[in-house]
Amino acid sequence: MADARSVLLAGGGTAGHVNPLLAVADELRRRDPATILTVLGTTQGLEARLVPEHGLPLAPVPRVPLPRRPSADLPRLPANLRAAVRAAGKAIDESGARVVVGFGGYVSTPAYLAARKRRIPVVIHEQNARPGLANRLGARWAAAVAVTFDGTRLRGAQLTGLPLRAPIADLVAERARDADAARAAGAAELGLDPALPTLVVTGGSSGAASINAAAAGAAADLLAAGVQVLHLTGIGKAEPVQAALAGVPGSERYHVREYLTQMQHALSVADVMLGRSGAGTVCEQAALGIPAVYVPLPVGNGEQRLNAADVVAAGGGVLVEDDDLDADWIRTHLPVLLVGDEAPATRARMAAAAASVGVRDAAARVADLVEAQLRTRP
C-alpha cells in the first residue's frame, strides 16, 4: 500500500538536475521528517555520490539518453527504455510513492512513463529557459509543472524559480543578517582580503578556455587598478593562467585555483562575477544580488543566452558573446565596475536589479506543488 508521505524524486547526470532535487528533498524533509524520500538515478552520474552523501536512498535505473538525431543508439532505444521504465516502476512500487517529482534529464523519462502507467501524479521542475526532451514529454500529462524562468514554454507552467542548494540558501540568509560578516568569513576561508574590490572568474568545473585566456590577458591591468581576483580555471587548466602572471606586479592579489567545492565562499566575496550562464549560476547569483558578466556557452541549443535574459534585461548583468570576450573587453569594461568613485553606486544598482529577479524561496514553492498532490491522493 502506498505510504501517505512517500515521494520519488527523479533526476541525475549533472549538478543542474541533482542540486534542485536535493533542495526540494531538504524542504520536504524539513516540513515533515517522516516523509519517505527515494531518489531515482543512475550508478554513473553525479547523483551516485551526492544522493547517498545527502542521506537519501538511491534507486538505480539504467541510463537511457534520448538521441536528438539518428545515431547508433537509436535501434537499442526501445529495449533500453523498457528496461528503464521497469526499473522506475519497481522503485515506485517498493517505495510506495504517491507522487513522482522529476527534474528532467534521462533519468526522468522512465519515471514519468512508469508513473503514468500507475496513475500516480507527476510534478515536474524545468531548470532551463529552453526545456529538455524529458520534461517536454512529461509535461503533457503532469499534474503540475514548475519552471525556473518566465516564458519557458511548457504546458501548464508555473513560475517557481530554481530551488537553491543548501549552502547557497544558507548564504542568502547570512548575507541578509550581516553581509559584511559573511564576506569576511568567506574571505578568511579563501585567503583573500575582504577590503579589496573582488572579481571572481569561473567557467564551471570544466573551465572555459576563452574566459581563462581573456582574464589572464587582462591580469596586469586589473591588478594595476587595485582589483583582487579569484580565478577558478577548471580542472587541469590552471597552468596557462599562472604562466601569464609571471612577473606581473601585484600578482599576489590574483588567486588561481582549478576548482572550488564550496562555491558559496567565492560568492560571499564577489563584487562582480565573470563566467558562463548556466541556469544554476544565473539563479544563484541573482538570488544573492551579485552583478555579473555572463558569457553564454557558444555551443548547444542557445539555452544559456536565454537563462541570462531576465537578469540582463533588469540591469543586473551584462551579456557578452564568447567571440567578443577578450582581454581588451575586460580592460575596458570591468575596472569601472570594481574601482573608482562611481563603481560602488554602479554595483549597488546592478545588485538591486539582479536581486529583483532572483528567487530565494523556490524550494518551498516546488514543495508546495508536491504537497498539494499528496493531499489530493486517496
PDB file of C-alpha atoms in Angstrom, residues 40-41 59-64 76-91 106-107 109-111 113-114 117-118:
ATOM      1  CA  LEU A  40      15.786   7.571  -8.849  1.00  0.00           C
ATOM      2  CA  GLY A  41      19.162   7.871 -10.542  1.00  0.00           C
ATOM      3  CA  ALA A  59      17.138   3.501  -6.566  1.00  0.00           C
ATOM      4  CA  PRO A  60      19.181   2.659  -9.675  1.00  0.00           C
ATOM      5  CA  VAL A  61      17.817   2.963 -13.188  1.00  0.00           C
ATOM      6  CA  PRO A  62      19.685   2.268 -16.445  1.00  0.00           C
ATOM      7  CA  ARG A  63      20.962   5.335 -18.262  1.00  0.00           C
ATOM      8  CA  VAL A  64      18.866   5.864 -21.407  1.00  0.00           C
ATOM      9  CA  ARG A  76      18.555  -0.021 -28.997  1.00  0.00           C
ATOM     10  CA  LEU A  77      16.360   2.740 -27.592  1.00  0.00           C
ATOM     11  CA  PRO A  78      13.037   0.821 -27.286  1.00  0.00           C
ATOM     12  CA  ALA A  79      14.532  -2.114 -25.382  1.00  0.00           C
ATOM     13  CA  ASN A  80      16.685   0.134 -23.198  1.00  0.00           C
ATOM     14  CA  LEU A  81      13.762   2.408 -22.409  1.00  0.00           C
ATOM     15  CA  ARG A  82      11.544  -0.534 -21.481  1.00  0.00           C
ATOM     16  CA  ALA A  83      14.191  -1.755 -19.052  1.00  0.00           C
ATOM     17  CA  ALA A  84      14.495   1.684 -17.516  1.00  0.00           C
ATOM     18  CA  VAL A  85      10.722   2.047 -17.167  1.00  0.00           C
ATOM     19  CA  ARG A  86      10.602  -1.342 -15.423  1.00  0.00           C
ATOM     20  CA  ALA A  87      13.321  -0.211 -13.010  1.00  0.00           C
ATOM     21  CA  ALA A  88      11.488   3.061 -12.346  1.00  0.00           C
ATOM     22  CA  GLY A  89       8.227   1.175 -11.781  1.00  0.00           C
ATOM     23  CA  LYS A  90       9.951  -1.132  -9.325  1.00  0.00           C
ATOM     24  CA  ALA A  91      11.250   1.891  -7.388  1.00  0.00           C
ATOM     25  CA  TYR A 106      17.480  10.970 -18.987  1.00  0.00           C
ATOM     26  CA  VAL A 107      16.523   9.636 -15.551  1.00  0.00           C
ATOM     27  CA  THR A 109      11.698   9.952 -18.778  1.00  0.00           C
ATOM     28  CA  PRO A 110      11.284   6.393 -17.420  1.00  0.00           C
ATOM     29  CA  ALA A 111       9.985   7.799 -14.139  1.00  0.00           C
ATOM     30  CA  LEU A 113       6.253   6.809 -18.037  1.00  0.00           C
ATOM     31  CA  ALA A 114       6.157   4.431 -15.064  1.00  0.00           C
ATOM     32  CA  LYS A 117       1.109   3.679 -16.118  1.00  0.00           C
ATOM     33  CA  ARG A 118       0.289   3.566 -12.397  1.00  0.00           C
TER      34      ARG A 118
END
